[in-house]
Short mmCIF file of C-alpha atoms in Angstrom, two decimals:
data_model
loop_
_atom_site.label_atom_id
_atom_site.label_comp_id
_atom_site.label_asym_id
_atom_site.label_seq_id
_atom_site.Cartn_x
_atom_site.Cartn_y
_atom_site.Cartn_z
CA MET A 12 167.80 -19.43 237.73
CA SER A 13 165.40 -16.59 237.93
CA GLU A 14 165.11 -14.47 241.39
CA THR A 15 161.66 -13.14 241.22
CA PRO A 16 158.62 -15.22 241.47
CA THR A 17 156.79 -16.14 238.13
CA ALA A 18 152.99 -14.94 238.79
CA ILE A 19 151.06 -18.15 237.35
CA THR A 20 148.28 -18.20 235.76
CA PRO A 21 144.51 -20.07 235.84
CA ARG A 22 145.98 -22.44 233.68
CA GLN A 23 148.53 -23.79 235.42
CA ARG A 24 146.62 -23.84 238.87
CA LEU A 25 143.72 -25.90 236.84
CA ARG A 26 147.14 -28.04 235.78
CA ARG A 27 148.22 -28.42 239.89
CA LEU A 28 144.25 -30.24 240.13
CA PRO A 29 144.32 -33.82 239.73
CA GLY A 30 148.34 -34.72 240.99
CA ARG A 31 146.55 -32.35 244.30
CA ALA A 32 143.64 -34.37 244.72
CA VAL A 33 145.08 -37.55 244.71
CA GLY A 34 147.48 -36.06 247.22
CA MET A 35 144.15 -35.43 249.44
CA LEU A 36 142.56 -38.37 248.78
CA LEU A 37 145.78 -40.37 249.91
CA VAL A 38 146.27 -38.36 253.37
CA TRP A 39 141.99 -39.19 254.21
CA PHE A 40 142.72 -42.67 252.84
CA VAL A 41 146.21 -43.09 255.05
CA VAL A 42 143.99 -41.22 258.37
CA THR A 43 140.97 -43.40 258.62
CA GLU A 44 143.35 -45.86 257.78
CA ALA A 45 141.31 -47.50 254.47
CA ASP A 46 137.96 -47.58 255.28
CA ILE A 47 136.35 -47.39 252.05
CA PRO A 48 132.80 -46.28 253.73
CA SER A 49 134.45 -43.21 254.77
CA LEU A 50 135.24 -42.31 251.39
CA VAL A 51 131.22 -40.92 250.45
CA ILE A 52 132.62 -37.93 252.82
CA GLY A 53 136.23 -38.20 251.66
CA VAL A 54 136.24 -37.72 248.23
CA PRO A 55 133.81 -34.77 248.39
CA ILE A 56 136.51 -33.27 251.00
CA ALA A 57 139.72 -34.41 249.16
CA LEU A 58 138.71 -32.35 246.44
CA ALA A 59 137.61 -29.30 247.46
CA ALA A 60 140.18 -29.17 249.49
CA ALA A 61 142.36 -29.84 246.46
CA VAL A 62 140.54 -26.43 244.56
CA LEU A 63 140.66 -24.43 248.02
CA SER A 64 144.83 -25.23 247.69
CA VAL A 65 145.74 -24.50 244.13
CA ALA A 66 143.38 -21.61 244.11
CA LEU A 67 145.13 -20.43 248.15
CA GLN A 68 148.57 -21.52 246.10
CA PRO A 69 150.98 -18.20 246.29
CA ARG A 70 152.47 -16.73 243.40
CA SER A 71 155.59 -19.02 243.19
CA LEU A 72 155.36 -22.81 242.37
CA SER A 73 157.35 -25.12 243.06
CA GLY A 74 156.17 -28.57 242.13
CA VAL A 75 158.04 -31.96 243.72
CA TYR A 76 160.74 -34.06 241.49
CA LEU A 77 160.27 -37.61 242.01
CA PRO A 78 163.75 -39.09 241.84
CA GLY A 79 165.10 -36.06 243.69
CA ALA A 80 162.43 -36.63 246.63
CA ILE A 81 163.58 -40.16 247.08
CA ARG A 82 167.53 -38.97 247.05
CA PHE A 83 166.27 -36.47 249.17
CA ALA A 84 164.31 -38.85 251.95
CA ARG A 85 167.71 -40.99 252.29
CA PHE A 86 169.81 -38.02 252.67
CA PHE A 87 167.56 -37.43 255.11
CA ALA A 88 167.28 -39.93 257.10
CA VAL A 89 170.86 -40.74 257.26
CA ASN A 90 171.18 -37.62 258.58
CA SER A 91 168.64 -37.46 261.55
CA VAL A 92 170.77 -40.52 262.53
CA LEU A 93 173.99 -38.87 262.58
CA GLY A 94 172.50 -35.95 263.87
CA GLY A 95 170.81 -37.64 267.05
CA ILE A 96 174.18 -39.32 267.37
CA ASP A 97 176.01 -36.44 267.68
CA VAL A 98 173.94 -34.45 269.82
CA ALA A 99 173.43 -37.05 272.61
CA PHE A 100 177.56 -37.41 272.64
CA ARG A 101 177.60 -33.96 272.99
CA ALA A 102 175.02 -33.95 275.69
CA LEU A 103 175.90 -36.95 277.78
CA GLY A 104 179.78 -36.31 277.45
CA PRO A 105 181.58 -35.43 280.64
CA ARG A 106 182.83 -32.18 278.92
CA MET A 107 180.24 -31.32 276.99
CA ARG A 108 182.22 -30.90 273.49
CA LEU A 109 180.80 -27.19 271.86
CA GLU A 110 182.36 -24.61 269.98
CA PRO A 111 179.21 -22.56 269.12
CA ALA A 112 179.24 -19.66 265.74
CA ILE A 113 176.92 -17.96 263.78
CA VAL A 114 177.50 -18.66 260.07
CA HIS A 115 175.96 -16.73 257.30
CA TYR A 116 175.55 -18.40 254.78
CA PRO A 117 174.06 -16.72 250.88
CA LEU A 118 171.34 -18.72 249.27
CA ARG A 119 171.54 -19.87 245.81
CA ILE A 120 168.20 -21.68 246.06
CA SER A 121 165.31 -19.66 244.58
CA GLY A 122 161.23 -19.28 245.84
CA ALA A 123 159.84 -19.04 249.13
CA PHE A 124 158.62 -22.68 249.44
CA PRO A 125 162.35 -24.12 249.18
CA ARG A 126 163.77 -21.45 250.80
CA VAL A 127 161.83 -22.32 253.97
CA PHE A 128 161.81 -25.87 253.25
CA PHE A 129 165.99 -25.18 253.43
CA ALA A 130 165.64 -23.74 256.28
CA ASN A 131 163.30 -25.97 258.04
CA THR A 132 165.99 -29.03 257.60
CA ILE A 133 168.84 -27.35 258.45
CA SER A 134 167.57 -27.12 261.99
CA MET A 135 166.75 -30.96 261.91
CA LEU A 136 170.34 -32.25 260.70
CA PRO A 137 173.51 -32.74 262.23
CA GLY A 138 175.27 -29.68 264.30
CA THR A 139 172.79 -26.45 262.40
CA LEU A 140 169.55 -24.57 262.91
CA SER A 141 168.74 -21.91 261.15
CA SER A 142 167.84 -18.76 263.04
CA ARG A 143 167.53 -16.38 261.04
CA LEU A 144 165.97 -16.06 257.28
CA THR A 145 166.27 -12.85 255.07
CA SER A 146 166.23 -12.32 251.46
CA ASP A 147 169.36 -13.50 250.30
CA THR A 148 171.18 -15.50 253.37
CA VAL A 149 170.29 -17.60 256.02
CA GLU A 150 171.55 -17.08 259.72
CA VAL A 151 172.84 -20.28 261.23
CA HIS A 152 174.02 -21.29 264.78
CA VAL A 153 175.93 -24.47 264.80
CA LEU A 154 177.06 -25.75 267.33
CA ASP A 155 180.84 -26.67 266.24
CA CYS A 156 182.71 -24.70 264.04
CA THR A 157 185.78 -27.08 263.78
CA ARG A 158 183.77 -28.42 261.58
CA PRO A 159 183.35 -27.72 257.51
CA VAL A 160 179.58 -26.10 258.38
CA ILE A 161 179.56 -23.78 255.03
CA GLU A 162 180.30 -27.12 252.50
CA ASP A 163 178.23 -29.06 254.99
CA LEU A 164 175.45 -26.84 253.93
CA ALA A 165 176.16 -26.17 250.80
CA GLN A 166 175.81 -30.03 250.29
CA VAL A 167 172.69 -29.84 252.29
CA GLU A 168 170.89 -26.84 249.97
CA GLU A 169 172.15 -29.39 246.38
CA ARG A 170 169.19 -31.46 248.22
CA VAL A 171 166.47 -29.61 249.18
CA ALA A 172 167.03 -28.11 244.76
CA ASP A 173 167.33 -31.64 244.03
CA LEU A 174 164.25 -32.12 245.82
CA PHE A 175 162.20 -29.05 243.98
CA GLY A 176 164.12 -30.26 240.29
CA ALA A 177 166.03 -27.76 240.31
CA GLN A 178 169.62 -27.20 239.46
CA LEU A 179 172.08 -24.77 241.48
CA SER A 180 175.38 -22.38 240.87
CA PRO A 181 178.62 -23.57 241.90
CA HIS A 182 178.88 -21.91 246.13
CA GLU A 183 180.47 -19.03 247.03
CA GLY A 184 181.05 -19.61 250.68
CA GLY A 185 179.97 -17.63 253.59
CA ALA A 186 181.18 -16.53 256.81
CA VAL A 187 182.06 -18.23 260.19
CA LEU A 188 181.62 -15.53 262.61
CA MET B 16 161.40 -68.06 266.79
CA ALA B 17 157.77 -67.32 265.70
CA TRP B 18 157.51 -64.06 263.64
CA GLN B 19 155.39 -62.04 266.35
CA THR B 20 158.78 -62.51 268.75
CA VAL B 21 161.03 -61.51 265.59
CA THR B 22 158.74 -58.39 265.61
CA ASP B 23 158.79 -57.96 269.21
CA TRP B 24 162.36 -57.87 269.45
CA ILE B 25 162.72 -54.91 266.91
CA THR B 26 160.06 -53.05 268.48
CA TYR B 27 161.73 -53.47 271.67
CA ALA B 28 165.21 -52.66 270.42
CA LEU B 29 163.98 -49.09 268.19
CA PHE B 30 162.16 -48.26 271.32
CA ALA B 31 164.86 -48.67 273.39
CA ALA B 32 166.50 -46.20 271.24
CA SER B 33 164.03 -44.30 270.92
CA GLY B 34 164.33 -43.46 274.63
CA PHE B 35 168.20 -42.73 274.69
CA PHE B 36 167.65 -40.12 271.94
CA PHE B 37 165.09 -38.38 274.15
CA PHE B 38 166.61 -39.09 277.64
CA ALA B 39 170.02 -36.79 275.85
CA GLY B 40 167.42 -34.70 273.77
CA SER B 41 166.02 -33.61 277.87
CA VAL B 42 170.10 -34.04 279.67
CA GLY B 43 171.05 -31.71 276.87
CA LEU B 44 168.03 -29.28 277.46
CA VAL B 45 169.10 -29.68 280.75
CA ARG B 46 173.12 -29.23 280.35
CA PHE B 47 173.95 -26.82 277.68
CA PRO B 48 174.69 -23.39 278.46
CA ASP B 49 172.32 -21.60 276.10
CA VAL B 50 169.17 -21.35 274.42
CA TYR B 51 170.03 -21.72 270.71
CA THR B 52 172.27 -24.99 271.95
CA ARG B 53 169.25 -26.50 273.83
CA LEU B 54 166.98 -26.28 270.59
CA HIS B 55 169.62 -28.36 268.79
CA ALA B 56 169.23 -30.81 271.91
CA LEU B 57 165.57 -30.91 272.04
CA THR B 58 165.20 -30.65 267.13
CA LYS B 59 167.35 -33.24 267.06
CA SER B 60 166.30 -36.00 269.62
CA ASP B 61 162.22 -34.98 268.76
CA ASN B 62 162.95 -36.06 264.73
CA LEU B 63 164.87 -38.87 265.96
CA GLY B 64 163.18 -40.02 268.65
CA LEU B 65 160.25 -40.03 267.36
CA GLY B 66 161.33 -41.60 263.97
CA LEU B 67 161.93 -44.63 265.75
CA ALA B 68 159.42 -44.68 268.14
CA SER B 69 156.58 -44.96 264.97
CA ALA B 70 158.89 -46.83 263.17
CA GLY B 71 158.72 -49.37 266.76
CA LEU B 72 154.96 -48.97 265.87
CA ALA B 73 154.71 -49.83 262.26
CA VAL B 74 156.67 -52.61 263.02
CA GLN B 75 153.36 -53.76 265.30
CA SER B 76 150.87 -52.88 263.23
CA GLY B 77 151.33 -54.82 260.10
CA SER B 78 149.99 -52.67 258.47
CA TRP B 79 150.87 -50.77 255.62
CA VAL B 80 148.21 -48.17 256.19
CA VAL B 81 148.65 -47.52 259.76
CA ALA B 82 152.37 -47.04 258.78
CA ALA B 83 151.72 -44.54 256.33
CA LYS B 84 149.80 -43.02 259.29
CA LEU B 85 153.22 -43.30 261.64
CA LEU B 86 154.86 -41.61 259.09
CA LEU B 87 152.48 -38.75 257.94
CA ILE B 88 152.02 -37.96 262.05
CA TRP B 89 156.23 -37.79 261.85
CA MET B 90 156.43 -35.46 259.02
CA ILE B 91 154.26 -33.68 260.62
CA VAL B 92 155.57 -32.92 264.19
CA ILE B 93 158.87 -32.72 262.39
CA VAL B 94 157.59 -29.08 260.44
CA ALA B 95 155.34 -28.26 263.30
CA GLY B 96 158.93 -28.83 265.69
CA ALA B 97 161.58 -27.20 262.77
CA THR B 98 158.65 -24.12 263.11
CA ALA B 99 158.64 -24.27 266.64
CA CYS B 100 162.75 -23.74 266.57
CA TYR B 101 162.80 -21.20 263.75
CA LEU B 102 160.26 -19.11 265.64
CA VAL B 103 162.29 -19.52 268.93
CA ALA B 104 165.75 -19.08 267.83
CA ASN B 105 164.66 -15.92 265.54
CA SER B 106 162.90 -14.02 268.22
CA ALA B 107 166.12 -14.84 270.78
CA ARG B 108 168.23 -13.28 267.37
CA ASN B 109 165.95 -10.12 267.64
CA SER B 110 165.92 -9.68 271.08
CA GLY B 111 169.89 -9.85 271.00
CA VAL B 112 170.23 -12.63 273.53
CA GLU B 113 173.77 -13.45 272.37
CA PRO B 114 175.47 -17.15 271.36
CA TRP B 115 176.64 -18.50 274.14
CA THR B 116 180.55 -18.89 273.03
CA GLY B 117 182.29 -20.79 275.27
CA GLY B 118 184.95 -20.37 278.12
CA ASP B 119 183.08 -19.74 281.71
CA ARG B 120 180.84 -21.58 282.36
#
């Protein structure tokens, strides 16, 4: 997988337009709670928003892969619950079990948007919080370094890659400091 | 049991769970030892607490569009929360705030 963000041609931008327009319309429809008369304003605004968003799209393209997105949503829902329970028990327990550490995790996923998405996902999942994103690693603060943190992060990264329809090479580990 | 009663009880259960996680997150904010561990408490409980509250409201609305709107609101709050969390953690790291590593409290 190449690391350099590919420049996108006007034709590629144009090809993104219909999907983006449908997405914007859907958001309008939901925000106005299916108010049909409001579409008089909504349709032009949604189209204008779609044109703007395609025109302003940064260099690297990252399309979402629908089956991967569904798998990601399920994974995220289950782990949000686990993350909430985990932190609740640590906060309410009489002897707060905390073994914090900083972990350097080498990134495999490419593209600016997928990387930011991965860093944000880390912060929402059990016991991990991203604190620095560089060009090749993400620095993660973990609540409990006795858990297999690197393996957990590798799994999250694979889920995020799946969401963007990408494959990852086997992970090479990171360092727990 | 009337359908209305069933949905009401589902909402009560979801709200109770939501309140529990918000409460636990607030306790964590007070008890945890440093800025990083406190961020853990806040982000996770916001994510789950608001998700459960939105689900409880969605059950009451009885409308797919309103449920979708609640889902959208939840997603936007999650993105904002994760971004704010990163900014706080990152600026703490950049200004040299050392993570707490146990021992004396």
